[in-house]
PDB file of C-alpha atoms and ligand atoms in Angstrom:
ATOM      1  CA  MET A  39     -27.934  68.215  24.947  1.00  0.00           C
ATOM      2  CA  ALA A  40     -26.048  71.054  23.334  1.00  0.00           C
ATOM      3  CA  TYR A  41     -23.292  72.086  25.707  1.00  0.00           C
ATOM      4  CA  GLN A  42     -22.315  75.738  25.776  1.00  0.00           C
ATOM      5  CA  LEU A  43     -18.791  75.106  27.067  1.00  0.00           C
ATOM      6  CA  VAL A  44     -16.383  72.156  27.113  1.00  0.00           C
ATOM      7  CA  ILE A  45     -13.860  72.334  29.963  1.00  0.00           C
ATOM      8  CA  PHE A  46     -10.703  70.249  29.649  1.00  0.00           C
ATOM      9  CA  ASP A  47      -8.405  69.115  32.402  1.00  0.00           C
ATOM     10  CA  ASN A  48      -4.788  69.553  31.301  1.00  0.00           C
ATOM     11  CA  ASP A  49      -2.461  66.899  32.750  1.00  0.00           C
ATOM     12  CA  GLY A  50      -3.339  63.506  31.313  1.00  0.00           C
ATOM     13  CA  VAL A  51      -6.149  64.869  29.141  1.00  0.00           C
ATOM     14  CA  LEU A  52      -4.577  67.426  26.784  1.00  0.00           C
ATOM     15  CA  VAL A  53      -0.890  66.902  27.578  1.00  0.00           C
ATOM     16  CA  ASP A  54       0.755  63.539  28.162  1.00  0.00           C
ATOM     17  CA  SER A  55       2.510  64.808  31.278  1.00  0.00           C
ATOM     18  CA  GLU A  56       1.543  62.172  33.824  1.00  0.00           C
ATOM     19  CA  PRO A  57       4.107  59.465  32.939  1.00  0.00           C
ATOM     20  CA  THR A  58       6.902  62.052  33.263  1.00  0.00           C
ATOM     21  CA  ALA A  59       5.516  63.674  36.415  1.00  0.00           C
ATOM     22  CA  HIS A  60       4.964  60.334  38.153  1.00  0.00           C
ATOM     23  CA  ARG A  61       8.311  58.874  37.102  1.00  0.00           C
ATOM     24  CA  ILE A  62       9.939  61.875  38.736  1.00  0.00           C
ATOM     25  CA  LEU A  63       7.697  61.794  41.805  1.00  0.00           C
ATOM     26  CA  SER A  64       8.197  58.067  42.397  1.00  0.00           C
ATOM     27  CA  ASP A  65      11.975  58.306  41.841  1.00  0.00           C
ATOM     28  CA  TYR A  66      12.255  61.259  44.216  1.00  0.00           C
ATOM     29  CA  LEU A  67      10.228  59.569  46.961  1.00  0.00           C
ATOM     30  CA  THR A  68      12.343  56.429  46.561  1.00  0.00           C
ATOM     31  CA  GLU A  69      15.513  58.529  46.752  1.00  0.00           C
ATOM     32  CA  LEU A  70      14.259  60.036  50.023  1.00  0.00           C
ATOM     33  CA  GLY A  71      13.831  56.562  51.520  1.00  0.00           C
ATOM     34  CA  TYR A  72      10.159  55.963  50.712  1.00  0.00           C
ATOM     35  CA  PRO A  73      10.252  53.279  47.999  1.00  0.00           C
ATOM     36  CA  THR A  74       7.452  54.024  45.538  1.00  0.00           C
ATOM     37  CA  THR A  75       6.824  52.415  42.150  1.00  0.00           C
ATOM     38  CA  LEU A  76       5.479  54.261  39.123  1.00  0.00           C
ATOM     39  CA  GLU A  77       2.264  52.257  39.430  1.00  0.00           C
ATOM     40  CA  GLU A  78       1.854  53.224  43.094  1.00  0.00           C
ATOM     41  CA  SER A  79       2.451  56.850  42.222  1.00  0.00           C
ATOM     42  CA  PHE A  80      -0.368  56.724  39.653  1.00  0.00           C
ATOM     43  CA  ARG A  81      -2.678  54.939  42.062  1.00  0.00           C
ATOM     44  CA  TYR A  82      -2.134  57.191  45.051  1.00  0.00           C
ATOM     45  CA  PHE A  83      -1.314  60.561  43.567  1.00  0.00           C
ATOM     46  CA  LEU A  84      -2.791  60.998  40.084  1.00  0.00           C
ATOM     47  CA  GLY A  85      -4.893  64.127  40.198  1.00  0.00           C
ATOM     48  CA  ASN A  86      -4.090  65.013  43.803  1.00  0.00           C
ATOM     49  CA  ALA A  87      -0.348  64.832  44.366  1.00  0.00           C
ATOM     50  CA  GLY A  88      -0.053  68.254  45.977  1.00  0.00           C
ATOM     51  CA  ARG A  89      -1.774  67.501  49.262  1.00  0.00           C
ATOM     52  CA  ASN A  90      -1.954  63.740  49.186  1.00  0.00           C
ATOM     53  CA  VAL A  91       1.738  62.987  48.961  1.00  0.00           C
ATOM     54  CA  HIS A  92       2.434  64.303  52.462  1.00  0.00           C
ATOM     55  CA  ARG A  93      -0.509  62.386  53.913  1.00  0.00           C
ATOM     56  CA  VAL A  94       0.363  59.099  52.194  1.00  0.00           C
ATOM     57  CA  ILE A  95       3.991  59.276  53.309  1.00  0.00           C
ATOM     58  CA  ALA A  96       2.805  59.972  56.855  1.00  0.00           C
ATOM     59  CA  ASP A  97       0.298  57.073  56.757  1.00  0.00           C
ATOM     60  CA  ARG A  98       2.472  54.469  55.025  1.00  0.00           C
ATOM     61  CA  TYR A  99       5.865  55.279  56.480  1.00  0.00           C
ATOM     62  CA  ARG A 100       5.199  57.522  59.476  1.00  0.00           C
ATOM     63  CA  GLY A 101       7.512  59.780  57.516  1.00  0.00           C
ATOM     64  CA  THR A 102       7.745  63.411  56.581  1.00  0.00           C
ATOM     65  CA  LEU A 103       8.978  65.110  53.438  1.00  0.00           C
ATOM     66  CA  PRO A 104      11.384  68.063  53.292  1.00  0.00           C
ATOM     67  CA  ASP A 105       9.741  71.508  53.318  1.00  0.00           C
ATOM     68  CA  ASP A 106      10.988  72.173  49.800  1.00  0.00           C
ATOM     69  CA  PHE A 107       9.781  68.804  48.466  1.00  0.00           C
ATOM     70  CA  THR A 108       7.101  70.234  46.177  1.00  0.00           C
ATOM     71  CA  ALA A 109       9.322  72.986  44.817  1.00  0.00           C
ATOM     72  CA  ARG A 110      12.203  70.594  44.081  1.00  0.00           C
ATOM     73  CA  CYS A 111       9.855  68.077  42.522  1.00  0.00           C
ATOM     74  CA  HIS A 112       8.439  70.816  40.275  1.00  0.00           C
ATOM     75  CA  ASP A 113      11.965  71.873  39.266  1.00  0.00           C
ATOM     76  CA  ARG A 114      12.701  68.321  38.161  1.00  0.00           C
ATOM     77  CA  VAL A 115       9.413  68.025  36.282  1.00  0.00           C
ATOM     78  CA  PHE A 116       9.946  71.375  34.547  1.00  0.00           C
ATOM     79  CA  ALA A 117      13.431  70.302  33.450  1.00  0.00           C
ATOM     80  CA  ALA A 118      11.966  67.099  32.008  1.00  0.00           C
ATOM     81  CA  PHE A 119       9.158  69.006  30.248  1.00  0.00           C
ATOM     82  CA  ARG A 120      11.761  71.252  28.636  1.00  0.00           C
ATOM     83  CA  GLU A 121      13.385  68.174  27.142  1.00  0.00           C
ATOM     84  CA  GLY A 122      10.119  67.233  25.478  1.00  0.00           C
ATOM     85  CA  LEU A 123       6.462  66.698  26.153  1.00  0.00           C
ATOM     86  CA  ALA A 124       3.764  65.452  23.795  1.00  0.00           C
ATOM     87  CA  ALA A 125       0.120  66.336  23.506  1.00  0.00           C
ATOM     88  CA  THR A 126      -2.188  63.391  24.091  1.00  0.00           C
ATOM     89  CA  ALA A 127      -3.296  61.615  20.929  1.00  0.00           C
ATOM     90  CA  ASP A 128      -5.535  63.802  18.738  1.00  0.00           C
ATOM     91  CA  ALA A 129      -5.754  66.640  21.310  1.00  0.00           C
ATOM     92  CA  GLY A 130      -4.944  69.340  18.749  1.00  0.00           C
ATOM     93  CA  ALA A 131      -7.325  67.860  16.169  1.00  0.00           C
ATOM     94  CA  VAL A 132     -10.197  67.707  18.681  1.00  0.00           C
ATOM     95  CA  LEU A 133      -9.700  71.352  19.703  1.00  0.00           C
ATOM     96  CA  THR A 134      -9.570  72.364  16.038  1.00  0.00           C
ATOM     97  CA  GLU A 135     -12.828  70.540  15.368  1.00  0.00           C
ATOM     98  CA  LEU A 136     -14.582  72.134  18.371  1.00  0.00           C
ATOM     99  CA  ARG A 137     -13.544  75.552  17.102  1.00  0.00           C
ATOM    100  CA  ARG A 138     -14.771  74.685  13.609  1.00  0.00           C
ATOM    101  CA  ARG A 139     -18.147  73.721  15.069  1.00  0.00           C
ATOM    102  CA  GLY A 140     -18.301  76.893  17.144  1.00  0.00           C
ATOM    103  CA  VAL A 141     -18.284  75.023  20.478  1.00  0.00           C
ATOM    104  CA  PRO A 142     -16.486  77.154  23.088  1.00  0.00           C
ATOM    105  CA  TYR A 143     -13.859  75.366  25.158  1.00  0.00           C
ATOM    106  CA  CYS A 144     -11.314  76.139  27.854  1.00  0.00           C
ATOM    107  CA  LEU A 145      -8.793  74.486  30.164  1.00  0.00           C
ATOM    108  CA  ALA A 146      -9.075  74.254  33.962  1.00  0.00           C
ATOM    109  CA  SER A 147      -6.206  72.709  35.920  1.00  0.00           C
ATOM    110  CA  SER A 148      -5.202  72.473  39.563  1.00  0.00           C
ATOM    111  CA  SER A 149      -1.593  72.980  38.436  1.00  0.00           C
ATOM    112  CA  ASP A 150      -0.179  76.486  38.616  1.00  0.00           C
ATOM    113  CA  HIS A 151       0.062  78.752  35.582  1.00  0.00           C
ATOM    114  CA  ALA A 152       3.812  78.262  35.105  1.00  0.00           C
ATOM    115  CA  TRP A 153       3.312  74.480  34.865  1.00  0.00           C
ATOM    116  CA  ILE A 154       0.360  74.801  32.470  1.00  0.00           C
ATOM    117  CA  GLU A 155       2.116  77.347  30.239  1.00  0.00           C
ATOM    118  CA  LEU A 156       5.260  75.260  29.909  1.00  0.00           C
ATOM    119  CA  ALA A 157       3.275  72.097  29.229  1.00  0.00           C
ATOM    120  CA  LEU A 158       1.117  73.728  26.531  1.00  0.00           C
ATOM    121  CA  GLU A 159       4.135  75.322  24.918  1.00  0.00           C
ATOM    122  CA  GLN A 160       6.156  72.114  24.801  1.00  0.00           C
ATOM    123  CA  ALA A 161       3.202  70.045  23.598  1.00  0.00           C
ATOM    124  CA  GLY A 162       2.482  72.492  20.761  1.00  0.00           C
ATOM    125  CA  LEU A 163      -0.999  73.322  22.042  1.00  0.00           C
ATOM    126  CA  ARG A 164      -0.408  76.995  22.736  1.00  0.00           C
ATOM    127  CA  PRO A 165      -2.117  78.162  19.496  1.00  0.00           C
ATOM    128  CA  HIS A 166      -5.290  76.348  20.603  1.00  0.00           C
ATOM    129  CA  LEU A 167      -5.224  77.701  24.150  1.00  0.00           C
ATOM    130  CA  PRO A 168      -4.380  81.389  24.494  1.00  0.00           C
ATOM    131  CA  ALA A 169      -4.158  82.777  28.038  1.00  0.00           C
ATOM    132  CA  GLU A 170      -7.823  83.817  28.200  1.00  0.00           C
ATOM    133  CA  LEU A 171      -8.876  80.160  27.833  1.00  0.00           C
ATOM    134  CA  VAL A 172      -6.618  78.892  30.622  1.00  0.00           C
ATOM    135  CA  PHE A 173      -7.695  78.695  34.276  1.00  0.00           C
ATOM    136  CA  SER A 174      -5.560  77.522  37.195  1.00  0.00           C
ATOM    137  CA  ALA A 175      -6.338  76.859  40.844  1.00  0.00           C
ATOM    138  CA  GLN A 176      -4.223  79.982  41.358  1.00  0.00           C
ATOM    139  CA  ASP A 177      -7.189  81.947  39.986  1.00  0.00           C
ATOM    140  CA  VAL A 178      -9.409  80.724  42.842  1.00  0.00           C
ATOM    141  CA  ASN A 179      -7.112  81.265  45.823  1.00  0.00           C
ATOM    142  CA  GLY A 180      -5.289  77.997  45.299  1.00  0.00           C
ATOM    143  CA  VAL A 181      -8.412  75.909  45.888  1.00  0.00           C
ATOM    144  CA  GLY A 182      -7.895  72.973  43.532  1.00  0.00           C
ATOM    145  CA  LYS A 183     -10.029  69.986  42.654  1.00  0.00           C
ATOM    146  CA  PRO A 184     -12.025  68.190  44.140  1.00  0.00           C
ATOM    147  CA  ALA A 185     -13.528  71.559  45.178  1.00  0.00           C
ATOM    148  CA  PRO A 186     -15.883  72.903  42.490  1.00  0.00           C
ATOM    149  CA  ASP A 187     -14.489  76.466  42.638  1.00  0.00           C
ATOM    150  CA  LEU A 188     -12.219  76.265  39.611  1.00  0.00           C
ATOM    151  CA  PHE A 189     -14.875  74.861  37.285  1.00  0.00           C
ATOM    152  CA  LEU A 190     -17.464  77.362  38.523  1.00  0.00           C
ATOM    153  CA  HIS A 191     -14.963  80.167  37.934  1.00  0.00           C
ATOM    154  CA  ALA A 192     -14.343  79.014  34.358  1.00  0.00           C
ATOM    155  CA  ALA A 193     -18.074  78.752  33.603  1.00  0.00           C
ATOM    156  CA  ALA A 194     -18.683  82.209  35.057  1.00  0.00           C
ATOM    157  CA  ALA A 195     -15.888  83.672  32.909  1.00  0.00           C
ATOM    158  CA  PHE A 196     -17.844  82.479  29.851  1.00  0.00           C
ATOM    159  CA  GLY A 197     -21.212  83.511  31.296  1.00  0.00           C
ATOM    160  CA  VAL A 198     -22.427  79.911  31.043  1.00  0.00           C
ATOM    161  CA  ASP A 199     -24.534  77.996  33.585  1.00  0.00           C
ATOM    162  CA  PRO A 200     -22.767  74.984  35.158  1.00  0.00           C
ATOM    163  CA  GLY A 201     -25.519  72.709  33.827  1.00  0.00           C
ATOM    164  CA  GLU A 202     -24.527  73.686  30.271  1.00  0.00           C
ATOM    165  CA  CYS A 203     -20.904  72.634  30.704  1.00  0.00           C
ATOM    166  CA  LEU A 204     -19.224  69.340  29.810  1.00  0.00           C
ATOM    167  CA  VAL A 205     -15.959  68.546  31.614  1.00  0.00           C
ATOM    168  CA  VAL A 206     -13.321  66.055  30.426  1.00  0.00           C
ATOM    169  CA  GLU A 207     -11.287  64.595  33.290  1.00  0.00           C
ATOM    170  CA  ASP A 208      -8.917  61.693  33.858  1.00  0.00           C
ATOM    171  CA  SER A 209      -8.751  61.657  37.679  1.00  0.00           C
ATOM    172  CA  PRO A 210     -11.374  60.802  40.315  1.00  0.00           C
ATOM    173  CA  ASN A 211     -10.631  64.122  42.005  1.00  0.00           C
ATOM    174  CA  GLY A 212     -11.396  66.033  38.830  1.00  0.00           C
ATOM    175  CA  VAL A 213     -14.624  64.092  38.309  1.00  0.00           C
ATOM    176  CA  LEU A 214     -15.684  64.870  41.890  1.00  0.00           C
ATOM    177  CA  ALA A 215     -14.987  68.566  41.303  1.00  0.00           C
ATOM    178  CA  ALA A 216     -17.084  68.650  38.140  1.00  0.00           C
ATOM    179  CA  ARG A 217     -20.009  66.867  39.804  1.00  0.00           C
ATOM    180  CA  ALA A 218     -19.805  69.184  42.807  1.00  0.00           C
ATOM    181  CA  ALA A 219     -20.035  72.075  40.329  1.00  0.00           C
ATOM    182  CA  GLY A 220     -23.212  70.551  38.838  1.00  0.00           C
ATOM    183  CA  MET A 221     -21.569  69.709  35.510  1.00  0.00           C
ATOM    184  CA  ASP A 222     -21.655  66.632  33.297  1.00  0.00           C
ATOM    185  CA  VAL A 223     -18.253  64.982  33.086  1.00  0.00           C
ATOM    186  CA  LEU A 224     -16.678  62.481  30.719  1.00  0.00           C
ATOM    187  CA  GLY A 225     -14.043  60.276  32.324  1.00  0.00           C
ATOM    188  CA  PHE A 226     -11.023  59.840  30.054  1.00  0.00           C
ATOM    189  CA  THR A 227      -9.678  56.356  30.651  1.00  0.00           C
ATOM    190  CA  ALA A 228      -6.250  56.532  28.999  1.00  0.00           C
ATOM    191  CA  LEU A 229      -4.500  56.185  32.381  1.00  0.00           C
ATOM    192  CA  MET A 230      -7.272  55.514  34.893  1.00  0.00           C
ATOM    193  CA  PRO A 231      -9.557  52.465  35.107  1.00  0.00           C
ATOM    194  CA  ALA A 232     -13.072  53.417  33.979  1.00  0.00           C
ATOM    195  CA  GLU A 233     -14.649  52.130  37.198  1.00  0.00           C
ATOM    196  CA  ARG A 234     -12.699  54.576  39.352  1.00  0.00           C
ATOM    197  CA  LEU A 235     -14.080  57.436  37.260  1.00  0.00           C
ATOM    198  CA  THR A 236     -17.657  56.164  37.194  1.00  0.00           C
ATOM    199  CA  GLU A 237     -17.518  55.520  40.955  1.00  0.00           C
ATOM    200  CA  ALA A 238     -16.547  59.177  41.368  1.00  0.00           C
ATOM    201  CA  GLY A 239     -19.625  60.156  39.347  1.00  0.00           C
ATOM    202  CA  ALA A 240     -18.521  60.406  35.706  1.00  0.00           C
ATOM    203  CA  THR A 241     -21.609  60.716  33.503  1.00  0.00           C
ATOM    204  CA  GLY A 242     -19.821  58.870  30.689  1.00  0.00           C
ATOM    205  CA  VAL A 243     -16.399  57.537  29.764  1.00  0.00           C
ATOM    206  CA  ILE A 244     -14.235  57.850  26.656  1.00  0.00           C
ATOM    207  CA  GLU A 245     -11.075  55.934  25.807  1.00  0.00           C
ATOM    208  CA  ARG A 246      -9.908  58.318  23.107  1.00  0.00           C
ATOM    209  CA  LEU A 247     -10.383  62.093  22.890  1.00  0.00           C
ATOM    210  CA  PRO A 248     -12.149  62.127  19.465  1.00  0.00           C
ATOM    211  CA  GLN A 249     -15.044  60.203  21.067  1.00  0.00           C
ATOM    212  CA  LEU A 250     -15.842  63.475  22.813  1.00  0.00           C
ATOM    213  CA  LEU A 251     -16.970  64.880  19.454  1.00  0.00           C
ATOM    214  CA  GLU A 252     -19.948  62.487  19.451  1.00  0.00           C
ATOM    215  CA  ARG A 253     -21.149  63.961  22.761  1.00  0.00           C
ATOM    216  CA  VAL A 254     -21.195  67.682  21.973  1.00  0.00           C
TER     217      VAL A 254
HETATM  218 MG1   MG B 318      -5.590  65.086  34.980  1.00  0.00          MG
END
C-alpha cells in the first residue's frame, strides 16, 4: 500500500547511539555494584531503559539505584555523544530518497528532546530532520513506548490516519507501541534478533535501512 507517513525511531534506527549508551549504562551499573555486561544491557534495556533499569536491578539484585541515576547516566552519554556519534548506515541517503519521492517522514522517540537534538546534530542528520519533524515522549506528557500515544500524536500532526503510517523500529517496545497505534511496523534487525521483533508484532523485518525503500 502507499503509506502517507513513515515514522522513524531514533536510537538504533537513525543514529548509532545504542552501543555508546549501553556501554555507559553497563559500566555505570557495574561501578555501582551491579555487574552488567554490554550484552545484558542490550538484552534487558534496549528500548526501555528508563523504567526497566530500576525494576531489573530490584529483581536481580534486590538493589536500588541512586535517585540521580538517570540524570548522571544521561550526562555521561551526552559527553560521549559530543565526542562523536555516527548515523546508522545509509540513514541520510534513505531520508534523501524519501524526500525525493515525496513520501513524508518524521522521527518519534521516547528519548527527550535534548537527547534527540544532540544525537541528530552529532550524526549530521539535522538537515534531514528539522524541529517540526521531531517528536519526543515529552510531547505526550512523558508517556513513552510501548504506549501508542507518541505515534498517534505524530500521525495527527501530519493529519494522517494511523493505518496509513509505516513505523521503523529496532526494539520490541517500539514495535508494540506501533501495533497498539494500529500502524504497520518494520523491525530493523541491526541490533535485535528478528524473532524478538516479529514476536512483538512487526509486520516485516529489514536488515538494512535501504530495504525500507522497497516497502513504501
Ligand atoms: Mg530504538
